[in-house]
Short mmCIF file of C-alpha atoms in Angstrom, two decimals:
data_model
loop_
_atom_site.label_atom_id
_atom_site.label_comp_id
_atom_site.label_asym_id
_atom_site.label_seq_id
_atom_site.Cartn_x
_atom_site.Cartn_y
_atom_site.Cartn_z
CA MET A 11 -108.74 96.32 131.69
CA SER A 12 -107.57 94.16 128.82
CA ILE A 13 -103.93 93.10 128.88
CA LEU A 14 -103.98 91.99 125.23
CA THR A 15 -101.80 93.99 122.86
CA ALA A 16 -102.86 94.75 119.31
CA SER A 17 -100.89 91.79 118.07
CA GLU A 18 -102.47 89.46 120.61
CA THR A 19 -106.17 90.07 120.00
CA PRO A 20 -108.50 87.06 119.78
CA SER A 21 -109.15 88.01 116.15
CA THR A 22 -105.45 87.79 115.34
CA ARG A 23 -105.12 84.44 117.05
CA THR A 24 -108.18 83.15 115.21
CA ASN A 25 -106.71 84.26 111.89
CA GLY A 26 -103.46 82.51 112.77
CA VAL A 27 -105.26 79.26 113.51
CA ALA A 28 -107.23 79.56 110.28
CA GLN A 29 -104.02 80.20 108.34
CA ALA A 30 -102.36 77.17 109.90
CA ALA A 31 -105.38 75.02 109.08
CA ARG A 32 -105.32 76.27 105.49
CA LEU A 33 -101.60 75.67 104.95
CA GLY A 34 -101.19 72.61 107.16
CA PRO A 35 -102.29 69.83 104.78
CA GLY A 36 -99.90 70.89 102.02
CA VAL A 37 -96.98 71.42 104.40
CA VAL A 38 -97.52 68.02 106.00
CA VAL A 39 -97.70 66.29 102.62
CA ALA A 40 -94.52 68.08 101.46
CA ALA A 41 -92.75 67.03 104.67
CA GLY A 42 -93.82 63.43 104.06
CA GLY A 43 -92.55 63.53 100.49
CA ALA A 44 -89.27 65.02 101.68
CA GLY A 45 -88.95 62.30 104.31
CA ILE A 46 -89.29 59.59 101.68
CA GLY A 47 -86.76 61.35 99.47
CA LEU A 48 -84.23 61.73 102.29
CA LEU A 49 -84.67 58.09 103.31
CA ALA A 50 -84.11 56.98 99.71
CA ALA A 51 -80.96 59.11 99.54
CA HIS A 52 -79.72 57.56 102.78
CA LEU A 53 -80.26 54.01 101.52
CA THR A 54 -79.05 54.58 97.95
CA ASP A 55 -76.98 57.03 95.90
CA VAL A 56 -80.08 58.68 94.44
CA SER A 57 -80.63 62.40 95.12
CA SER A 58 -83.35 63.11 97.68
CA MET A 59 -84.49 66.09 95.60
CA LEU A 60 -84.88 64.01 92.45
CA VAL A 61 -86.86 61.38 94.37
CA ALA A 62 -89.09 64.09 95.83
CA ILE A 63 -89.73 65.64 92.41
CA VAL A 64 -90.70 62.26 90.96
CA ILE A 65 -92.99 61.43 93.90
CA GLY A 66 -94.67 64.81 93.66
CA ALA A 67 -95.20 64.47 89.93
CA VAL A 68 -96.62 60.95 90.27
CA LEU A 69 -99.05 62.01 93.01
CA ALA A 70 -100.15 65.12 91.10
CA ASN A 71 -100.78 63.26 87.86
CA SER A 72 -102.57 60.38 89.57
CA GLY A 73 -105.12 62.78 91.04
CA VAL A 74 -104.76 61.58 94.63
CA LEU A 75 -103.78 64.93 96.14
CA PRO A 76 -106.80 66.77 97.56
CA GLU A 77 -107.35 70.44 96.73
CA SER A 78 -106.78 71.29 100.40
CA THR A 79 -103.02 70.69 99.92
CA ALA A 80 -102.65 73.38 97.24
CA PRO A 81 -102.14 76.46 99.51
CA GLY A 82 -99.52 74.77 101.68
CA LEU A 83 -97.66 73.34 98.70
CA ALA A 84 -97.55 76.79 97.14
CA VAL A 85 -95.95 78.24 100.27
CA VAL A 86 -93.41 75.42 100.43
CA GLY A 87 -92.56 75.86 96.75
CA LYS A 88 -91.83 79.56 97.26
CA ARG A 89 -90.86 80.49 100.81
CA VAL A 90 -89.31 77.23 102.00
CA LEU A 91 -87.41 77.01 98.72
CA ARG A 92 -85.89 80.44 99.31
CA VAL A 93 -84.79 79.41 102.78
CA GLY A 94 -83.12 76.32 101.31
CA VAL A 95 -81.32 78.32 98.63
CA ALA A 96 -80.09 80.81 101.23
CA LEU A 97 -78.77 78.02 103.47
CA LEU A 98 -76.95 76.54 100.48
CA GLY A 99 -74.48 79.41 100.82
CA LEU A 100 -73.07 77.90 104.00
CA GLN A 101 -71.87 74.87 102.01
CA LEU A 102 -69.55 77.04 99.89
CA VAL A 103 -65.97 77.89 100.78
CA LEU A 104 -64.77 80.62 98.45
CA GLY A 105 -61.14 79.58 98.97
CA ASP A 106 -61.83 76.16 97.46
CA ILE A 107 -63.34 77.80 94.39
CA VAL A 108 -60.40 80.20 94.07
CA ALA A 109 -58.02 77.23 94.31
CA LEU A 110 -59.38 75.97 90.99
CA GLY A 111 -57.30 78.68 89.34
CA ALA A 112 -58.12 81.69 87.20
CA GLY A 113 -58.42 79.57 84.06
CA MET A 114 -61.06 77.21 85.46
CA ILE A 115 -62.94 80.08 87.08
CA GLY A 116 -62.99 81.69 83.63
CA VAL A 117 -64.43 78.49 82.20
CA ILE A 118 -67.18 78.49 84.85
CA VAL A 119 -68.10 82.11 84.12
CA SER A 120 -68.06 81.39 80.38
CA VAL A 121 -70.28 78.31 80.74
CA VAL A 122 -72.89 80.23 82.73
CA SER A 123 -72.75 83.35 80.55
CA VAL A 124 -72.74 81.59 77.19
CA GLY A 125 -75.33 79.08 78.37
CA ILE A 126 -77.79 81.72 79.54
CA LEU A 127 -77.37 84.08 76.59
CA SER A 128 -77.51 81.27 74.02
CA THR A 129 -80.59 79.73 75.63
CA LEU A 130 -82.36 83.10 75.64
CA PHE A 131 -81.48 83.69 71.98
CA ILE A 132 -82.42 80.18 70.80
CA GLY A 133 -85.63 80.28 72.83
CA ARG A 134 -86.60 83.58 71.26
CA TRP A 135 -85.92 82.12 67.81
CA LEU A 136 -88.17 79.18 68.71
CA GLY A 137 -90.92 81.55 69.82
CA ILE A 138 -90.82 80.67 73.53
CA GLY A 139 -91.89 83.29 76.08
CA LEU A 140 -89.29 85.27 78.04
CA THR A 141 -90.07 83.88 81.49
CA GLN A 142 -89.86 80.26 80.37
CA ARG A 143 -86.64 80.98 78.49
CA LEU A 144 -85.14 82.52 81.64
CA LEU A 145 -86.12 79.57 83.80
CA ILE A 146 -84.61 77.05 81.39
CA ALA A 147 -81.51 79.21 80.90
CA CYS A 148 -80.83 79.48 84.65
CA GLY A 149 -81.62 75.84 85.38
CA PHE A 150 -79.42 74.43 82.63
CA SER A 151 -76.56 76.91 83.01
CA ILE A 152 -76.25 77.22 86.81
CA CYS A 153 -77.55 74.55 89.17
CA GLY A 154 -80.67 72.80 87.96
CA ALA A 155 -83.99 72.75 89.79
CA ALA A 156 -82.82 75.02 92.61
CA ALA A 157 -81.81 77.68 90.06
CA VAL A 158 -85.15 77.33 88.26
CA ALA A 159 -87.04 77.82 91.50
CA ALA A 160 -84.78 80.67 92.63
CA ALA A 161 -85.22 82.44 89.28
CA ASP A 162 -88.97 81.89 89.55
CA GLY A 163 -88.82 83.74 92.86
CA VAL A 164 -87.40 86.75 91.03
CA ILE A 165 -89.45 86.81 87.83
CA GLU A 166 -92.70 85.23 89.13
CA ALA A 167 -93.32 82.98 86.12
CA ASP A 168 -96.40 80.83 85.68
CA GLU A 169 -96.43 77.68 87.81
CA SER A 170 -96.66 75.51 84.69
CA GLU A 171 -93.53 77.12 83.24
CA ALA A 172 -91.50 76.47 86.39
CA ALA A 173 -92.75 72.89 86.57
CA SER A 174 -91.90 72.32 82.92
CA ALA A 175 -88.38 73.72 83.35
CA ILE A 176 -87.76 71.50 86.39
CA GLY A 177 -89.02 68.45 84.53
CA LEU A 178 -86.63 69.20 81.68
CA VAL A 179 -83.72 69.66 84.12
CA VAL A 180 -84.42 66.26 85.65
CA LEU A 181 -84.74 64.59 82.23
CA PHE A 182 -81.66 66.00 80.52
CA GLY A 183 -79.46 66.15 83.62
CA THR A 184 -80.12 62.48 84.32
CA MET A 185 -79.31 61.61 80.72
CA MET A 186 -75.95 63.39 81.12
CA ILE A 187 -74.86 61.22 84.06
CA PRO A 188 -73.61 58.32 81.86
CA VAL A 189 -73.00 60.41 78.71
CA ILE A 190 -70.26 62.72 80.03
CA PRO A 191 -68.03 59.99 81.58
CA LEU A 192 -68.44 57.75 78.53
CA ALA A 193 -67.76 60.56 76.05
CA GLY A 194 -64.71 61.68 78.03
CA GLN A 195 -63.26 58.18 78.07
CA LEU A 196 -63.93 57.71 74.36
CA VAL A 197 -61.87 60.80 73.47
CA GLY A 198 -59.11 59.82 75.88
CA MET A 199 -59.53 62.54 78.51
CA PRO A 200 -57.82 61.98 81.89
CA ASP A 201 -60.19 61.25 84.77
CA HIS A 202 -59.50 64.62 86.39
CA GLU A 203 -60.52 66.48 83.22
CA ILE A 204 -63.65 64.36 82.84
CA GLY A 205 -64.55 65.38 86.39
CA LEU A 206 -64.05 69.04 85.51
CA TRP A 207 -66.23 68.58 82.43
CA ALA A 208 -68.96 66.88 84.42
CA GLY A 209 -69.00 69.65 87.02
CA ALA A 210 -69.08 72.35 84.35
CA SER A 211 -71.84 70.86 82.21
CA ILE A 212 -74.28 68.65 84.19
CA HIS A 213 -77.28 70.46 85.65
CA GLU A 214 -77.93 69.24 89.22
CA VAL A 215 -75.36 68.96 92.01
CA ALA A 216 -76.64 65.44 92.77
CA GLN A 217 -76.34 64.50 89.09
CA VAL A 218 -72.75 65.78 89.10
CA VAL A 219 -71.99 63.65 92.17
CA ALA A 220 -73.47 60.61 90.45
CA ALA A 221 -71.42 61.18 87.30
CA GLY A 222 -68.20 61.91 89.18
CA GLY A 223 -68.67 58.82 91.33
CA THR A 224 -68.71 56.59 88.26
CA ILE A 225 -65.25 57.87 87.29
CA GLY A 226 -63.30 57.89 90.54
CA GLY A 227 -62.39 59.82 93.67
CA ALA A 228 -60.20 62.51 92.07
CA ALA A 229 -62.77 63.12 89.35
CA LEU A 230 -65.55 63.36 91.93
CA SER A 231 -63.74 66.05 93.95
CA ALA A 232 -62.98 68.07 90.83
CA ALA A 233 -66.55 67.74 89.58
CA VAL A 234 -68.12 68.89 92.85
CA LEU A 235 -65.79 71.89 93.22
CA VAL A 236 -66.52 73.11 89.69
CA LYS A 237 -70.23 72.59 90.22
CA LEU A 238 -70.11 74.62 93.43
CA GLY A 239 -68.40 77.35 91.42
CA ARG A 240 -71.43 77.37 89.13
CA VAL A 241 -73.74 77.44 92.16
CA LEU A 242 -71.91 80.56 93.35
CA MET A 243 -72.89 82.25 90.07
CA LEU A 244 -76.53 82.03 91.17
CA ALA A 245 -76.32 85.23 93.21
CA PRO A 246 -74.89 87.63 90.58
CA VAL A 247 -77.07 86.15 87.83
CA LEU A 248 -80.26 86.60 89.85
CA ALA A 249 -79.23 90.14 90.75
CA VAL A 250 -78.79 90.96 87.05
CA VAL A 251 -82.08 89.25 86.13
CA SER A 252 -83.91 91.11 88.90
CA LEU A 253 -82.52 94.47 87.75
CA TRP A 254 -83.46 93.65 84.17
CA MET A 255 -86.99 92.69 85.16
CA ARG A 256 -87.35 95.91 87.18
CA ARG A 257 -86.53 97.93 84.11
CA ARG A 258 -88.95 95.94 81.97
CA THR A 259 -91.83 96.75 84.32
CA GLY A 260 -91.49 100.44 83.49
CA LEU A 261 -90.53 103.44 85.57
CA GLY A 262 -93.58 105.66 85.19
CA ALA A 263 -96.51 104.34 87.16
CA THR A 264 -96.44 104.04 90.91
CA SER A 265 -98.20 100.66 90.69
CA ALA A 266 -95.56 99.40 88.30
CA GLN A 267 -92.79 100.53 90.61
CA ALA A 268 -94.48 98.81 93.54
CA SER A 269 -94.66 95.53 91.63
CA ARG A 270 -91.02 95.49 90.61
CA PRO A 271 -88.79 92.95 92.35
CA PRO A 272 -85.88 94.17 94.50
CA VAL A 273 -82.50 94.52 92.79
CA VAL A 274 -81.04 91.81 95.03
CA PRO A 275 -83.68 89.52 96.59
CA LEU A 276 -83.31 88.93 100.32
CA PHE A 277 -82.66 85.19 99.95
CA VAL A 278 -79.83 85.91 97.47
CA THR A 279 -78.28 88.37 99.94
CA ALA A 280 -78.53 85.71 102.64
CA PHE A 281 -76.93 83.15 100.30
CA LEU A 282 -73.93 85.45 99.72
CA ALA A 283 -73.65 86.40 103.38
CA LEU A 284 -73.57 82.76 104.49
CA ALA A 285 -71.00 81.88 101.82
CA LEU A 286 -68.76 84.70 103.05
CA LEU A 287 -69.29 83.64 106.66
CA ARG A 288 -68.34 80.03 105.90
CA SER A 289 -65.25 81.22 104.05
CA THR A 290 -63.95 83.00 107.16
CA GLY A 291 -63.51 79.64 108.87
CA VAL A 292 -65.28 80.75 112.07
CA VAL A 293 -68.29 78.48 111.61
CA PRO A 294 -67.84 75.13 113.44
CA GLU A 295 -68.23 72.04 111.30
CA SER A 296 -70.96 70.78 113.63
CA ILE A 297 -73.06 73.83 112.76
CA VAL A 298 -72.29 73.43 109.07
CA GLY A 299 -73.49 69.84 109.27
CA GLY A 300 -76.69 70.82 111.04
CA VAL A 301 -77.43 73.59 108.55
CA HIS A 302 -76.70 71.19 105.70
CA LEU A 303 -79.40 68.87 107.03
CA ALA A 304 -81.85 71.78 107.34
CA GLN A 305 -80.98 72.92 103.82
CA SER A 306 -81.51 69.39 102.46
CA VAL A 307 -84.91 69.14 104.16
CA ALA A 308 -86.01 72.57 102.92
CA LEU A 309 -84.91 71.98 99.33
CA THR A 310 -86.34 68.45 99.25
CA MET A 311 -89.70 69.72 100.51
CA ALA A 312 -89.61 72.47 97.90
CA MET A 313 -88.73 70.03 95.13
CA PHE A 314 -91.66 67.82 96.15
CA SER A 315 -93.93 70.84 95.94
CA LEU A 316 -92.58 71.82 92.55
CA GLY A 317 -92.87 68.21 91.39
CA CYS A 318 -96.57 68.44 92.21
CA GLY A 319 -96.73 71.15 89.58
CA VAL A 320 -95.36 68.88 86.84
CA ARG A 321 -98.52 68.02 84.93
CA VAL A 322 -98.12 65.72 81.97
CA ALA A 323 -101.13 67.29 80.25
CA ALA A 324 -99.59 70.76 80.60
CA LEU A 325 -96.26 69.54 79.20
CA ARG A 326 -98.06 68.09 76.22
CA ARG A 327 -99.92 71.36 75.68
CA GLY A 328 -96.60 73.18 75.80
CA GLY A 329 -95.50 71.33 72.68
CA ALA A 330 -92.04 70.29 71.57
CA LYS A 331 -90.40 73.73 71.63
CA PRO A 332 -89.30 73.69 75.30
CA LEU A 333 -87.93 70.17 74.79
CA VAL A 334 -85.92 71.34 71.76
CA LEU A 335 -84.63 74.37 73.70
CA ALA A 336 -83.59 72.15 76.62
CA ALA A 337 -81.70 69.79 74.29
CA LEU A 338 -79.90 72.63 72.53
CA SER A 339 -79.10 74.37 75.83
CA THR A 340 -77.57 71.14 77.14
CA VAL A 341 -75.40 70.86 74.03
CA VAL A 342 -74.28 74.50 74.27
CA VAL A 343 -73.36 74.25 77.97
CA ALA A 344 -71.50 70.93 77.53
CA SER A 345 -69.68 72.15 74.40
CA THR A 346 -68.61 75.41 76.03
CA ALA A 347 -67.31 73.52 79.06
CA LEU A 348 -65.43 71.02 76.90
CA ALA A 349 -63.85 73.76 74.79
CA GLY A 350 -62.67 75.63 77.86
CA ILE A 351 -61.23 72.57 79.61
CA THR A 352 -59.51 71.42 76.42
CA LEU A 353 -57.99 74.88 75.98
CA LEU A 354 -56.66 74.83 79.54
CA ALA A 355 -55.16 71.37 79.05
CA THR A 356 -53.36 72.37 75.86
CA PRO A 357 -49.65 73.03 76.54
#
């Protein structure tokens, strides 16, 4: 008599081995890219995710990646990314965000709201498709490449659109690192306010850290807190986008209903749950540190995978419109942030 259960049949085990063999090459390559990125971050002040994106893009455009890596890289760019975004919630303490004050929280909400709506409107005027507009809007208004990838998990955009949006985030966010501190000093802003402006306007968390570090300790703390406030907006924004996309798919056909995304994706729910858990103060710092490392590895692997989707030829085929939208979105977000901070500083 066989003691194998239905889930333990030789056929199932064979399929599992075949699946591992199919995904293995891409996962291993992504892990290697993440390792290089994390090592670079340890030795320098450069973001591991930015290094991973660049390495992935260079390898993809040089043609050295074999086709066998594609399935694994696709899984890393979707599923591992969602794990990393969910774990990001454990780095947020809601009390620290609340301590910024109602005025600064209002500025954060305004930056994200105005940034997204303006980017969608300008992109439509430029004739850019909805999914690409949404990816750029979320990336530039919330938290850079992680927001692009998280939004892609909700709207299921084309791979080339996600790669293009991430490339634009890297380009314009990096340009903002010296621009914001220099502009703030030229207009005579105190360091603390420059830090607030950097956190409210620069795209990536790592880019915000780089900009804040050039100003000083107080500015760095302010910049990071404001940026984390924008990161926290990821959950409600994705919930709204998901609900909107569900309605756009139509309510009539059963197949359409089956293809609609959930109102609140599971990884967004996990993100919120972990943020709430961290805010209770019951999570030991040792666990927070360990999860932070896991989150960094997951997101760096995912960014390497997404970097592999940045194809120069595809960007050229996309034309200048996405580049124009990215530039205008950057200006809108930075201007909205500056207006709000200036208003708060006015006696």
